Coordinates of C-alpha atoms in Angstrom, one line a residue:
Chain A
M1 CA 0.0 0.0 0.0
T2 CA 2.8 2.4 0.9
G3 CA 5.1 1.8 -2.1
G4 CA 8.6 2.5 -1.0
G5 CA 8.2 0.8 2.4
L6 CA 9.3 2.0 5.8
N7 CA 12.5 3.8 4.8
A8 CA 10.7 6.0 2.3
L9 CA 8.0 6.8 4.9
L10 CA 10.6 7.9 7.4
E11 CA 12.5 10.1 5.0
G12 CA 11.0 13.5 6.1
C13 CA 11.4 12.9 9.9
T14 CA 13.9 15.1 11.7
Q15 CA 13.3 13.6 15.1
C16 CA 12.1 16.9 16.4
G17 CA 9.9 15.2 19.0
L18 CA 6.7 17.2 18.6
C19 CA 4.8 14.0 17.9
R20 CA 5.9 12.6 21.3
E21 CA 5.0 15.8 23.1
V22 CA 1.3 15.5 22.0
C23 CA 1.0 11.7 22.4
I24 CA -1.5 10.6 25.0
V25 CA 0.3 7.3 25.5
E26 CA 3.6 9.1 26.3
R27 CA 1.8 11.3 28.8
L28 CA 0.7 8.1 30.5
G29 CA 4.3 7.0 30.9
A30 CA 4.2 4.3 28.1
H31 CA 6.0 4.4 24.8
S32 CA 4.3 4.6 21.4
I33 CA 5.5 4.8 17.8
T34 CA 6.5 8.4 18.6
S35 CA 9.3 7.0 20.8
F36 CA 10.5 4.9 17.8
L37 CA 10.5 8.1 15.7
C38 CA 12.7 9.7 18.3
G39 CA 15.2 6.9 18.0
E40 CA 14.2 5.0 21.1
E41 CA 14.1 1.2 21.3
D42 CA 11.5 0.8 24.0
Y43 CA 8.1 1.2 22.3
S44 CA 5.2 -0.7 20.8
S45 CA 3.6 0.2 17.6
W46 CA 0.3 -1.1 19.1
L47 CA 0.3 1.3 22.0
C48 CA -1.8 4.0 20.4
S49 CA -5.3 5.5 20.9
S50 CA -5.7 6.3 17.2
C51 CA -6.2 10.0 18.0
W52 CA -4.0 11.2 15.0
R53 CA -2.6 14.1 17.0
C54 CA 1.0 13.2 16.3
Q55 CA 0.4 13.2 12.6
E56 CA -1.5 16.5 12.7
A57 CA 1.3 18.1 14.8
C58 CA 4.2 16.9 12.6
P59 CA 5.8 19.9 10.9
Q60 CA 7.3 17.6 8.2
G61 CA 4.0 16.0 7.2
V62 CA 5.3 12.5 8.0
D63 CA 2.7 9.8 7.5
I64 CA 3.0 8.4 11.0
H65 CA -0.2 6.3 10.6
A66 CA 1.2 4.5 7.6
I67 CA 4.5 3.9 9.4
M68 CA 2.6 2.4 12.3
M69 CA 0.5 0.2 10.1
E70 CA 3.7 -1.1 8.4
M71 CA 5.3 -1.9 11.7
R72 CA 2.3 -3.5 13.2
R73 CA 2.3 -6.2 10.6
D74 CA 5.7 -7.3 11.9
E75 CA 4.8 -7.2 15.6
E76 CA 2.6 -9.5 17.5
A77 CA -0.9 -8.1 18.0
P78 CA -2.5 -7.6 21.4
A79 CA -5.4 -9.9 22.1
G80 CA -8.1 -7.1 21.8
H81 CA -7.0 -6.2 18.3
E82 CA -6.7 -9.9 17.3
A83 CA -10.2 -10.6 18.6
N84 CA -11.7 -7.8 16.5
L85 CA -9.8 -9.0 13.4
V86 CA -11.1 -12.6 13.9
S87 CA -14.7 -11.3 14.4
V88 CA -14.7 -9.1 11.3
L89 CA -13.2 -11.9 9.1
R90 CA -15.9 -14.3 10.4
S91 CA -19.0 -12.2 10.5
G92 CA -18.3 -8.8 9.0
Y93 CA -18.5 -7.0 12.4
A94 CA -16.0 -6.3 15.1
L95 CA -18.5 -7.5 17.7
A96 CA -20.4 -10.7 17.4
M97 CA -23.7 -9.7 15.8
S98 CA -26.7 -11.9 15.3
E99 CA -30.3 -11.5 14.2
E100 CA -31.2 -11.0 17.9
I101 CA -30.0 -7.4 17.4
N102 CA -33.4 -6.7 15.9
E103 CA -35.2 -7.8 19.1
T104 CA -33.1 -5.2 21.0
R105 CA -33.8 -2.6 18.4
R106 CA -37.6 -3.3 18.6
I107 CA -37.5 -2.7 22.3
H108 CA -35.8 0.7 21.6
G109 CA -38.4 1.5 18.9
L110 CA -35.9 1.1 16.1
E111 CA -36.6 -0.5 12.7
P112 CA -34.9 -3.9 12.1
V113 CA -31.6 -4.0 10.2
E114 CA -30.4 -6.4 7.6
L115 CA -26.9 -7.8 8.4
V116 CA -24.2 -8.5 5.8
P117 CA -24.4 -12.1 4.6
A118 CA -21.4 -14.1 5.9
E119 CA -20.7 -15.4 2.4
W120 CA -20.2 -11.9 1.1
V121 CA -17.7 -11.2 3.9
H122 CA -15.8 -14.3 2.9
A123 CA -15.9 -13.4 -0.8
L124 CA -14.6 -9.8 0.0
L125 CA -12.0 -10.8 2.6
R126 CA -10.6 -14.1 1.2
G127 CA -6.9 -13.0 1.3
Chain B
M1 CA -29.0 10.5 4.4
A2 CA -27.8 6.9 4.5
F3 CA -27.1 5.9 8.1
F4 CA -23.9 4.0 9.0
P5 CA -24.0 3.1 12.7
G6 CA -20.8 1.1 12.9
C7 CA -20.3 -2.0 15.1
L8 CA -20.2 -0.4 18.5
V9 CA -23.4 1.8 18.1
L10 CA -25.3 -1.0 16.3
Q11 CA -24.4 -3.6 18.9
R12 CA -24.2 -1.7 22.1
M13 CA -25.7 1.8 21.8
P14 CA -29.2 1.8 20.3
Q15 CA -29.8 4.8 22.6
Y16 CA -27.3 6.9 20.7
E17 CA -28.9 5.9 17.3
K18 CA -32.4 6.5 18.7
A19 CA -31.6 10.0 19.9
A20 CA -29.7 10.9 16.6
R21 CA -32.7 9.7 14.5
R22 CA -35.1 11.7 16.6
V23 CA -33.2 14.9 16.7
L24 CA -32.2 14.8 13.0
K25 CA -35.9 14.1 12.0
E26 CA -36.8 17.3 13.8
L27 CA -34.2 19.1 11.6
G28 CA -35.7 17.6 8.5
I29 CA -33.1 14.9 7.9
V30 CA -34.4 11.3 7.6
L31 CA -31.8 8.6 8.2
E32 CA -32.2 5.5 6.0
S33 CA -30.5 2.3 7.3
I34 CA -28.1 0.8 4.7
P35 CA -29.2 -2.8 4.2
R36 CA -26.4 -5.3 4.7
A37 CA -23.9 -2.6 5.9
A38 CA -20.9 -4.2 7.6
C39 CA -18.0 -3.0 9.8
C40 CA -16.2 0.0 8.3
G41 CA -13.0 -1.9 8.0
A42 CA -10.9 -0.2 10.7
P43 CA -10.1 -3.4 12.7
L44 CA -8.5 -5.0 9.6
E45 CA -6.1 -2.1 8.7
S46 CA -3.4 -3.1 11.2
F47 CA -3.3 -6.6 9.6
T48 CA -4.1 -6.4 5.9
D49 CA -4.8 -4.0 3.0
E50 CA -8.1 -5.8 2.6
W51 CA -9.6 -3.2 5.0
L52 CA -10.1 -1.2 1.8
Y53 CA -12.4 -3.9 0.4
L54 CA -14.8 -3.7 3.4
A55 CA -14.8 0.1 3.5
A56 CA -15.5 0.3 -0.3
Y57 CA -18.2 -2.3 0.1
N58 CA -20.1 -0.1 2.6
L59 CA -19.5 3.0 0.4
A60 CA -20.8 1.1 -2.7
L61 CA -24.0 0.2 -0.8
A62 CA -24.6 3.9 0.0
E63 CA -23.8 4.8 -3.6
G64 CA -26.5 2.4 -4.7
M65 CA -29.0 4.3 -2.5
E66 CA -27.7 7.6 -4.1
L67 CA -27.3 9.0 -0.6
D68 CA -24.4 10.5 1.4
V69 CA -23.5 8.8 4.6
L70 CA -24.0 10.0 8.1
T71 CA -21.9 8.4 10.9
L72 CA -22.0 8.6 14.7
C73 CA -18.5 7.4 15.3
G74 CA -15.1 9.1 14.7
N75 CA -13.4 5.9 13.8
C76 CA -15.9 4.9 11.1
T77 CA -15.9 8.4 9.6
N78 CA -12.1 8.5 9.4
T79 CA -11.8 5.0 8.0
L80 CA -14.5 5.4 5.3
L81 CA -13.1 8.7 4.2
R82 CA -9.5 7.6 4.1
A83 CA -10.6 4.6 2.0
K84 CA -12.4 6.9 -0.4
A85 CA -9.3 9.0 -0.8
A86 CA -7.0 5.9 -1.2
L87 CA -9.4 4.6 -4.0
T88 CA -8.7 7.7 -6.2
D89 CA -5.7 5.5 -7.2
P90 CA -7.0 3.8 -10.4
S91 CA -5.2 0.5 -9.9
L92 CA -6.5 0.1 -6.3
C93 CA -10.0 1.1 -7.4
L94 CA -9.8 -1.5 -10.1
A95 CA -8.7 -4.2 -7.7
V96 CA -11.5 -3.3 -5.3
N97 CA -14.1 -3.3 -8.0
E98 CA -13.0 -6.8 -9.2
R99 CA -14.1 -8.2 -5.8
L100 CA -17.2 -6.0 -5.5
H101 CA -18.4 -7.1 -8.9
E102 CA -18.5 -10.7 -7.6
I103 CA -21.4 -9.6 -5.4
D104 CA -22.9 -7.3 -8.0
L105 CA -21.7 -4.0 -6.4
H106 CA -19.6 -1.2 -7.8
F107 CA -17.6 1.5 -6.2
D108 CA -17.4 4.9 -7.9
G109 CA -16.6 7.3 -5.1
A110 CA -19.8 9.2 -5.7
T111 CA -20.9 9.3 -2.1
T112 CA -19.4 11.3 0.8
V113 CA -19.3 10.6 4.5
R114 CA -20.1 13.1 7.2
H115 CA -20.0 12.8 11.0
L116 CA -23.1 13.9 12.9
I117 CA -21.2 17.0 14.2
H118 CA -20.3 18.1 10.7
V119 CA -23.9 17.7 9.6
L120 CA -25.3 19.6 12.6
S121 CA -22.6 22.4 12.2
E122 CA -24.2 23.2 8.8
R123 CA -27.6 23.6 10.4
L124 CA -27.0 25.9 13.3
E125 CA -29.9 28.3 12.3
V126 CA -32.6 25.6 12.1
L127 CA -31.2 24.0 15.3
R128 CA -31.5 27.4 17.1
E129 CA -35.1 27.6 16.1
K130 CA -35.9 24.1 17.3
V131 CA -34.3 24.5 20.7
G132 CA -36.9 25.5 23.2
A133 CA -35.8 24.7 26.7
E134 CA -32.8 26.5 28.2
L135 CA -30.6 23.8 29.9
S136 CA -29.1 25.1 33.1
L137 CA -26.3 22.6 32.9
K138 CA -22.5 22.8 33.1
V139 CA -21.3 20.7 30.1
A140 CA -17.8 19.4 29.4
L141 CA -17.3 18.3 25.8
T142 CA -15.2 15.5 24.4
H143 CA -14.5 15.9 20.7
P144 CA -14.2 12.7 18.7
C145 CA -10.6 12.8 17.5
Q146 CA -11.0 10.8 14.3
A147 CA -13.9 13.0 13.1
F148 CA -11.5 15.9 12.8
R149 CA -8.1 14.3 12.0
P150 CA -6.3 14.0 9.7
H151 CA -7.5 17.4 8.6
E152 CA -6.5 16.8 5.0
I153 CA -9.1 14.1 4.8
L154 CA -11.8 15.2 7.3
G155 CA -11.5 18.8 6.1
F156 CA -13.5 20.8 8.7
D157 CA -13.0 22.7 11.9
D158 CA -9.7 23.2 13.8
P159 CA -8.1 19.7 13.8
L160 CA -6.3 20.1 17.1
Q161 CA -8.8 22.2 19.0
P162 CA -12.2 21.6 17.3
Q163 CA -14.8 24.4 18.1
V164 CA -18.0 23.4 16.3
M165 CA -19.3 21.1 19.0
R166 CA -19.1 24.0 21.4
R167 CA -21.1 26.2 19.1
I168 CA -23.8 23.5 18.7
V169 CA -24.1 22.9 22.5
E170 CA -24.1 26.5 23.4
L171 CA -27.4 26.8 21.5
T172 CA -29.0 24.9 24.3
G173 CA -28.2 27.5 26.8
A174 CA -25.9 25.1 28.7
E175 CA -22.6 26.5 30.0
V176 CA -19.8 24.8 28.1
I177 CA -16.8 24.6 30.5
A178 CA -13.2 24.6 29.5
Y179 CA -11.1 21.9 31.1
E180 CA -7.5 20.8 30.8
A181 CA -8.0 17.5 29.1
E182 CA -10.8 18.7 26.8
Y183 CA -8.8 18.0 23.6
D184 CA -7.2 14.8 24.8
C185 CA -8.3 11.4 23.4
C186 CA -10.6 9.3 25.6
G187 CA -8.3 6.3 25.3
S188 CA -10.9 3.9 23.9
T189 CA -8.7 2.4 21.2
L190 CA -5.8 2.2 23.5
Y191 CA -8.0 0.0 25.7
L192 CA -7.8 -2.6 23.0
A193 CA -4.0 -2.8 23.3
D194 CA -3.7 -2.2 27.1
E195 CA -6.8 -2.1 29.2
E196 CA -5.2 -0.4 32.2
L197 CA -3.7 2.4 30.1
G198 CA -6.9 2.9 28.3
L199 CA -8.9 3.2 31.5
E200 CA -6.2 5.6 32.9
A201 CA -6.6 7.9 29.9
G202 CA -10.3 7.9 30.5
E203 CA -10.0 8.5 34.2
R204 CA -7.7 11.5 33.6
K205 CA -10.2 13.0 31.3
L206 CA -13.1 12.5 33.6
E207 CA -11.2 13.9 36.6
S208 CA -10.2 16.9 34.6
A209 CA -13.9 17.4 33.7
A210 CA -15.2 16.9 37.3
E211 CA -16.6 20.4 37.6
A212 CA -19.2 19.6 34.9
D213 CA -22.7 18.3 35.5
V214 CA -22.5 16.2 32.4
L215 CA -19.9 15.1 29.9
V216 CA -21.1 15.1 26.3
D217 CA -19.6 13.0 23.5
A218 CA -20.4 12.1 19.9
C219 CA -18.6 8.8 19.2
G220 CA -19.3 5.1 20.0
N221 CA -15.7 4.7 21.2
C222 CA -15.8 7.7 23.6
Q223 CA -19.2 6.6 24.9
L224 CA -17.9 3.0 25.5
L225 CA -14.9 4.1 27.5
L226 CA -16.1 7.2 29.3
E227 CA -19.7 6.0 30.1
R228 CA -19.8 2.2 30.0
F229 CA -16.4 1.6 31.4
Q230 CA -16.4 4.4 34.0
G231 CA -17.3 1.8 36.6
L232 CA -14.1 -0.1 35.8
M233 CA -11.8 2.9 36.6
K234 CA -10.0 2.3 39.9
G235 CA -10.0 5.8 41.2
R236 CA -13.7 6.5 40.6
A237 CA -16.1 5.7 43.4
P238 CA -19.8 5.1 42.4
E239 CA -20.8 8.4 43.9
E240 CA -18.2 10.3 41.9
R241 CA -19.6 9.0 38.6
L242 CA -19.9 11.8 36.0
P243 CA -23.1 11.5 33.9
V244 CA -22.2 11.1 30.2
L245 CA -24.7 11.8 27.4
T246 CA -24.3 11.7 23.6
L247 CA -24.7 14.9 21.7
P248 CA -28.1 14.2 20.2
Q249 CA -29.4 13.2 23.7
L250 CA -28.5 16.6 25.1
L251 CA -29.9 18.4 22.0
G252 CA -33.1 16.4 22.3
L253 CA -33.6 17.4 25.9
A254 CA -33.1 21.1 24.8
M255 CA -35.8 20.5 22.1
G256 CA -38.2 19.5 24.9
M257 CA -38.2 15.8 24.1
A258 CA -38.8 13.3 26.9
P259 CA -35.7 11.4 28.2
A260 CA -37.3 8.1 27.1
E261 CA -37.6 9.3 23.5
L262 CA -33.9 9.8 23.5
G263 CA -32.9 6.5 25.1
I264 CA -32.0 8.3 28.4
G265 CA -32.8 5.9 31.3
S266 CA -34.7 7.0 34.4
M267 CA -31.6 7.0 36.6
M268 CA -29.7 9.3 34.3
A269 CA -32.8 11.5 33.9
S270 CA -33.3 11.9 37.7
K271 CA -29.6 12.7 38.1
L272 CA -30.0 15.5 35.5
Q273 CA -33.5 16.5 36.8
G274 CA -32.3 19.3 39.1
S275 CA -30.4 20.9 36.3
L276 CA -33.1 20.8 33.7
A277 CA -35.1 24.0 33.7

């Protein structure tokens, strides 16, 4: 997706540290992709709240999100992310969804919804 | 508009959908469900480029309805719009359509996606006319990060310190308080990677907003962490719980709608009772 890979994506980064300054994970004392960008070795590309503040703050316009996505594919995923992946591949939804959803909707006065057929999900996401 | 609830709202927050439908109807916008809509594709992106197939699938369904899409969640908004931007690449678009054609769908990029806040921000005048009650509440806002960033894709409001939600809520007469963590992320996606850290992010936000009578959000992820998971936060005793409402629930109250019409339970309603004029 990203063409030239990680090195090309990192080209503009001057390690100024602005991304790390605005990162919520860093403020909580943990280390995110922004620590990696600052040359540190203690970080996880999965420790992120997807707030996009680092990328918005970057004066060089570095695509930090794309860097993170590249790196995640080489690092073991946390169980929460893995569970969502498995659920989407199986059913088309991140949370297990069944026709019972329409009973809940009826109680709340909402019209029933039609869920995605599982065979369509498998056709779309077959690898 | 075509309504895209996203997994969280569809599965766990019918109250948010109910309030959004009710309030938008009052503003002359009817939400049509998208039959067979699936997850936006966000949970796949960290693992595979096939997230684009799922995002394009949803957009293609809305295209078939010839309607623009309204979302209630920052994450879905961001994912669908980034997919649309990525698919301006002709070779990617071709690859996506090869799959979509197998199920008789086609992606053209004809439809756009707007978060609820964006849609409301374009209707401030009619909103002003519809708001009858003056809410004597102190409100703290939490702005859905991904409905505003990246700005080059989302394209409205100040991306680091969004202001439109404040303008919308001020129409209700409520006092919107400034607080230190206002523009910080709730921590909901972080929770997926590290539960303790995610809850800590949420707790910091809630503590910072403690002066408010109610915290108002506009995203399934924020609502999940700040409202549903508030009880899991170590430092928060039950009596300290900060009431959390979604934006359309607050607007509906200001329009004079009954709490039950907006999916606001009786306990929450009685907590707010003293503050509602």
